Amino acid sequence: MDFYKGHVLKIDMSTGTAEVEPLNMEWARLYVGGKGLMLRYLWDLTEPGMDPWSPENPLIVAPGPFAGTNVSTCSRVVLGGKSPANGTILDSYCGGSFGSVLKFAGYDLIIVQGCAAELTAVLIKDDKVSFVPAAKYAGMLTADIEAALRADFDPHMTSLSIGPAGEHKLPWACVSNDQYHKAGRGGTGALMGSKNLKAIAVAGTGRVTVGDARAFLEDIERIDTDYILTDSNYWVHEEGTPVLVDVTDGAGCQPTRNYSSGTFKGAGNINSEAFKKIRVKKRACYQCTLACRNFHRINDIEGEGPEYETIALCGSNVGVDDIAALMQFNHLCDEYGLDTISTGNVLGLAMDMTEKGIHDFGLHFGDIEAYLKIPEQLALRTGVGAELAMGSRALAAKYGHPELGMQVKGLEAPGYDPRGSFGMSIAYATSDRGACHMRSFPIGVEIVEGTMPADTLDESKAEFNVTFQNHYAFKFCGVWCDFWAIDYEQMGMLMKHLWKREVTEEEMTQVGERVWNLGRLFNLREGYSKADDVIPEAWLEKPFSDGVSAGKIIGTARFNEVLGQYYALRGWDEDGVPTEAKLTELGIDVRL
Amino acid sequence: MPHVMISSKKCTGCHMCELGCSAWHEGGFQPSRARLFADVNPTTAVIKGHSCLQTGCAKCQEACPNDAIVAREITVTPSGTFASKEKVGDSVTGIVLVVDEEKCNNCGDCYDVCPYGVIHEHPERKVAFKCDLCDGDPQCIAFCQNQYVLAVDLKVDKADRALTAKA
Ligand code: SF4
Ligand code: SF4
Ligand code: SF4
């Protein structure tokens, strides 16, 4: 078979056994791969209301069909399950090389269920799967565990591993691949930790076929030159994500001091220009020609990142503009295995509550000494970390100030305050995993391109979000990277190789819509409802007092009206439930 | 004489060169069968490129008891751009060392002497396989194509240790 390997590797941690099952090709046709395929398997593998911390909660690892070829950016994998952080769908993406190498080993999907009695590592070498006791790796940081696995088993192994945060089941523990690549959001690391699974390492020597390989190579060479290595994509290579600091700061939507402002005085110290001065090298994920990643060195700290989200949440949002401290903080989060978005949110919240006199956590905006202790304290749940580990929603509620926790559906917010980009309010409220900028990104049209006003919210924004979400839901089935601004025409050129026929935009949009609706059904099944499609009140009712977005207000009534329009455009009823007609139209075969 | 080489300093670690190389020769993407490779340390970003120097090295040819490494004339005209294009020009004619599969009996003497680890036993054909400069259109150059990286380069050196008489 071309592109797909046709194999699903099912791992049972409780019994220490693995078996290979044929890939469900009907699902592969309907859901393509990545996010969609993961979700369809997730639905089938779980009972409604399943406790996400239970052994039954599957960890599903799904690359897309183009992983293991030279289609740029498609080495990415999605890690999925039911989120331990908040109980929504969990789909968290990670670059690096795992997706490609998994295909060389012969698998389209890994499903891990059960829980091992002791900390365990799973090794996959082509068709051989083994379970090794991981007591000697317990507590190891990311760099060490990866190096140990390579040294102990195979120098070519690449692994998905957790740091101490995952072992201690921090709800926003992440999973690492090739040191700097993280499946960050939603607690993939906690999910691994809850299975006593320290690492999955894979080495593969097999082949991914694509039909006529030489014709394929010629086509990809053309696509790369015409559509990837273009002037408009050049920023990815030249700047990488730190370029967003000036963009969001200039637009008044950079989270600053627990989202109390959209502009940060120290932004110039932690923007792309500042990072370029300490850049040593450009790096790339496996099978990616864009090479967005920046390897930095300052003092004795070196490594990739921080990316924009880290700069915003662990920089401006906690009042830190010291580039060396930020590098070190990022490094510690990488090593201990923490998602920096949630970390920066919780920390900003604790600092805010301290400074407002609500509760003294001993943490203050800009206090670098205390700040640098946080990653370890959170990961090991020691000191103040023991309490902060409950996350923004619970922490803010505990001290009677839920309005200070910047989260949606329990997931902490990323680096874009909707007060500077109104369309983001609907993007966050309707995102299938809580506050997330990777489902729809109105920032692009409202700020970067300026083709839609940033300070209006009306039906056109509802429509924009629907279109974008469908596009991205499909894009994440092929598992193209966000940084390739790939449109339907270009995806069609690649899909033509996969399906061996012309593929229309309509077909691809429909896959995206199908995936989006299945995600919605899952969340509804797990108890989420319209009442949860809300965002923090401050974003709707409390205008900023400084920056270009000062004084601007979305308003709750307006927000609710546009949310209703969004449901209607989606073909959902007033309560945000997909109608029978919609599900039938999309060929979704499951029901609530 | 023409050969390809990875600049370890410029290389981003994307492995596109290996993917292109394997797909062109093996009919599918299989980096374990690429004829060059980038050895990447993910943590430190230290990269070491491994590729065949052709006649600038020729240790395999010297070691082969069966005269199975033969010198062939080749004109290399990369379809992709590369760093030293201005210096080297669009096209270079010279010698490439290729495996004569009729003569190779997979004794393995060359595998041991290659300083770069880029000649191996082909798992199915049970003969040596190595870089053949892709009939003149090196796929590693074609796919190391980010114009701001261009880590795989076409090099031409004067050294010619190939025992051309054995051709
Ligand atoms: S653009 Fe960057 S993150 Fe995306 S696949 Fe390429 S190297 Fe990885
Ligand atoms: S294609 Fe170029 S940048 Fe990528 S690994 Fe090969 S030499 Fe390095
Ligand atoms: S020139 Fe061709 S055979 Fe030689 S390493 Fe490059 S891609 Fe492989």
mmCIF file of C-alpha atoms in Angstrom, chain A residues 68-73 104 143 146 150 156 178-180 204-211 213-214 216-218 220-222 224-225 229-231 234 237-238 281-291 295 297 302-304, chain B residues 7-16 18-33 37 39-47 78-81 122 124 135 137 139 141-149:
data_model
loop_
_atom_site.group_PDB
_atom_site.id
_atom_site.type_symbol
_atom_site.label_atom_id
_atom_site.label_comp_id
_atom_site.label_asym_id
_atom_site.label_seq_id
_atom_site.Cartn_x
_atom_site.Cartn_y
_atom_site.Cartn_z
ATOM 1 C CA GLY A 68 8.028 9.409 6.114
ATOM 2 C CA THR A 69 8.004 11.000 2.647
ATOM 3 C CA ASN A 70 9.644 14.262 1.669
ATOM 4 C CA VAL A 71 6.453 16.316 1.861
ATOM 5 C CA SER A 72 7.665 19.231 3.932
ATOM 6 C CA THR A 73 6.553 19.581 7.565
ATOM 7 C CA PHE A 104 9.710 3.563 8.690
ATOM 8 C CA ALA A 143 18.038 15.468 27.469
ATOM 9 C CA GLU A 146 16.745 10.660 25.289
ATOM 10 C CA ARG A 150 20.021 6.044 22.434
ATOM 11 C CA HIS A 156 19.126 5.955 15.854
ATOM 12 C CA ASP A 178 14.181 15.179 19.941
ATOM 13 C CA GLN A 179 14.626 17.363 23.005
ATOM 14 C CA TYR A 180 12.976 20.577 21.862
ATOM 15 C CA GLY A 204 12.680 1.983 11.780
ATOM 16 C CA THR A 205 14.492 0.731 8.724
ATOM 17 C CA GLY A 206 11.520 0.203 6.430
ATOM 18 C CA ARG A 207 10.203 2.059 3.433
ATOM 19 C CA VAL A 208 7.302 4.364 2.698
ATOM 20 C CA THR A 209 6.126 3.996 -0.881
ATOM 21 C CA VAL A 210 4.273 6.613 -2.865
ATOM 22 C CA GLY A 211 3.681 4.968 -6.223
ATOM 23 C CA ALA A 213 8.830 7.538 -6.639
ATOM 24 C CA ARG A 214 10.719 9.501 -9.275
ATOM 25 C CA PHE A 216 6.682 12.013 -6.967
ATOM 26 C CA LEU A 217 10.124 13.508 -6.334
ATOM 27 C CA GLU A 218 9.791 15.729 -9.373
ATOM 28 C CA ILE A 220 7.590 17.678 -4.721
ATOM 29 C CA GLU A 221 10.620 19.578 -5.990
ATOM 30 C CA ARG A 222 8.254 21.811 -7.949
ATOM 31 C CA ASP A 224 8.671 23.139 -2.695
ATOM 32 C CA THR A 225 10.033 25.798 -5.025
ATOM 33 C CA LEU A 229 10.324 28.364 -0.321
ATOM 34 C CA THR A 230 8.583 31.561 -1.302
ATOM 35 C CA ASP A 231 9.111 35.139 -0.218
ATOM 36 C CA TYR A 234 10.532 33.496 4.263
ATOM 37 C CA HIS A 237 13.085 30.805 8.275
ATOM 38 C CA GLU A 238 14.485 34.266 8.847
ATOM 39 C CA LYS A 281 21.952 28.127 14.184
ATOM 40 C CA LYS A 282 18.791 27.379 12.224
ATOM 41 C CA ARG A 283 17.315 23.932 12.662
ATOM 42 C CA ALA A 284 14.469 21.908 11.256
ATOM 43 C CA CYS A 285 12.170 19.062 12.042
ATOM 44 C CA TYR A 286 12.667 15.858 10.127
ATOM 45 C CA GLN A 287 11.441 16.196 6.507
ATOM 46 C CA CYS A 288 10.997 19.956 6.727
ATOM 47 C CA THR A 289 12.671 22.340 4.375
ATOM 48 C CA LEU A 290 11.413 25.492 6.101
ATOM 49 C CA ALA A 291 13.694 25.223 9.123
ATOM 50 C CA PHE A 295 19.122 27.474 18.345
ATOM 51 C CA ARG A 297 23.079 30.478 23.258
ATOM 52 C CA GLU A 302 21.920 26.850 24.985
ATOM 53 C CA GLY A 303 19.097 25.255 23.115
ATOM 54 C CA GLU A 304 16.186 25.802 20.780
ATOM 55 C CA SER B 7 28.301 21.401 5.333
ATOM 56 C CA SER B 8 27.878 20.372 8.956
ATOM 57 C CA LYS B 9 27.722 24.009 9.950
ATOM 58 C CA LYS B 10 24.873 24.942 7.653
ATOM 59 C CA CYS B 11 22.884 21.721 7.888
ATOM 60 C CA THR B 12 19.548 22.074 9.736
ATOM 61 C CA GLY B 13 19.083 18.351 10.310
ATOM 62 C CA CYS B 14 15.987 17.950 8.124
ATOM 63 C CA HIS B 15 17.191 14.730 6.469
ATOM 64 C CA MET B 16 15.585 15.707 3.155
ATOM 65 C CA GLU B 18 18.533 11.163 2.721
ATOM 66 C CA LEU B 19 14.866 10.980 1.806
ATOM 67 C CA GLY B 20 15.483 12.151 -1.746
ATOM 68 C CA CYS B 21 18.478 9.855 -2.163
ATOM 69 C CA SER B 22 16.629 6.766 -0.993
ATOM 70 C CA ALA B 23 13.434 7.419 -2.952
ATOM 71 C CA TRP B 24 15.323 7.971 -6.203
ATOM 72 C CA HIS B 25 17.300 4.745 -5.860
ATOM 73 C CA GLU B 26 15.032 2.447 -3.916
ATOM 74 C CA GLY B 27 11.589 3.324 -5.191
ATOM 75 C CA GLY B 28 10.410 4.552 -1.800
ATOM 76 C CA PHE B 29 11.469 6.693 1.130
ATOM 77 C CA GLN B 30 13.866 4.729 3.281
ATOM 78 C CA PRO B 31 16.670 6.692 4.931
ATOM 79 C CA SER B 32 18.289 3.501 6.230
ATOM 80 C CA ARG B 33 19.265 3.017 2.585
ATOM 81 C CA PHE B 37 23.529 10.921 5.919
ATOM 82 C CA ASP B 39 24.294 12.512 11.915
ATOM 83 C CA VAL B 40 22.361 14.869 14.158
ATOM 84 C CA ASN B 41 22.622 15.292 17.907
ATOM 85 C CA PRO B 42 19.190 16.679 18.750
ATOM 86 C CA THR B 43 20.256 18.239 22.029
ATOM 87 C CA THR B 44 23.485 20.007 21.147
ATOM 88 C CA ALA B 45 22.668 20.725 17.491
ATOM 89 C CA VAL B 46 26.037 19.285 16.524
ATOM 90 C CA ILE B 47 25.746 17.702 13.091
ATOM 91 C CA PRO B 78 22.200 19.436 -10.564
ATOM 92 C CA SER B 79 18.565 20.414 -11.055
ATOM 93 C CA GLY B 80 18.617 22.241 -7.748
ATOM 94 C CA THR B 81 20.770 25.167 -6.765
ATOM 95 C CA HIS B 122 22.375 -3.759 0.158
ATOM 96 C CA GLU B 124 18.151 -7.310 -0.706
ATOM 97 C CA ASP B 135 23.192 9.759 -13.027
ATOM 98 C CA ASP B 137 21.248 14.943 -10.976
ATOM 99 C CA GLN B 139 18.814 14.296 -5.392
ATOM 100 C CA ILE B 141 21.227 18.713 -3.744
ATOM 101 C CA ALA B 142 17.761 18.910 -5.243
ATOM 102 C CA PHE B 143 16.103 18.517 -1.847
ATOM 103 C CA CYS B 144 18.493 20.543 0.298
ATOM 104 C CA GLN B 145 16.827 23.414 -1.412
ATOM 105 C CA ASN B 146 16.139 26.086 1.163
ATOM 106 C CA GLN B 147 18.060 28.887 -0.509
ATOM 107 C CA TYR B 148 19.150 30.240 2.864
ATOM 108 C CA VAL B 149 20.606 26.886 3.915
#
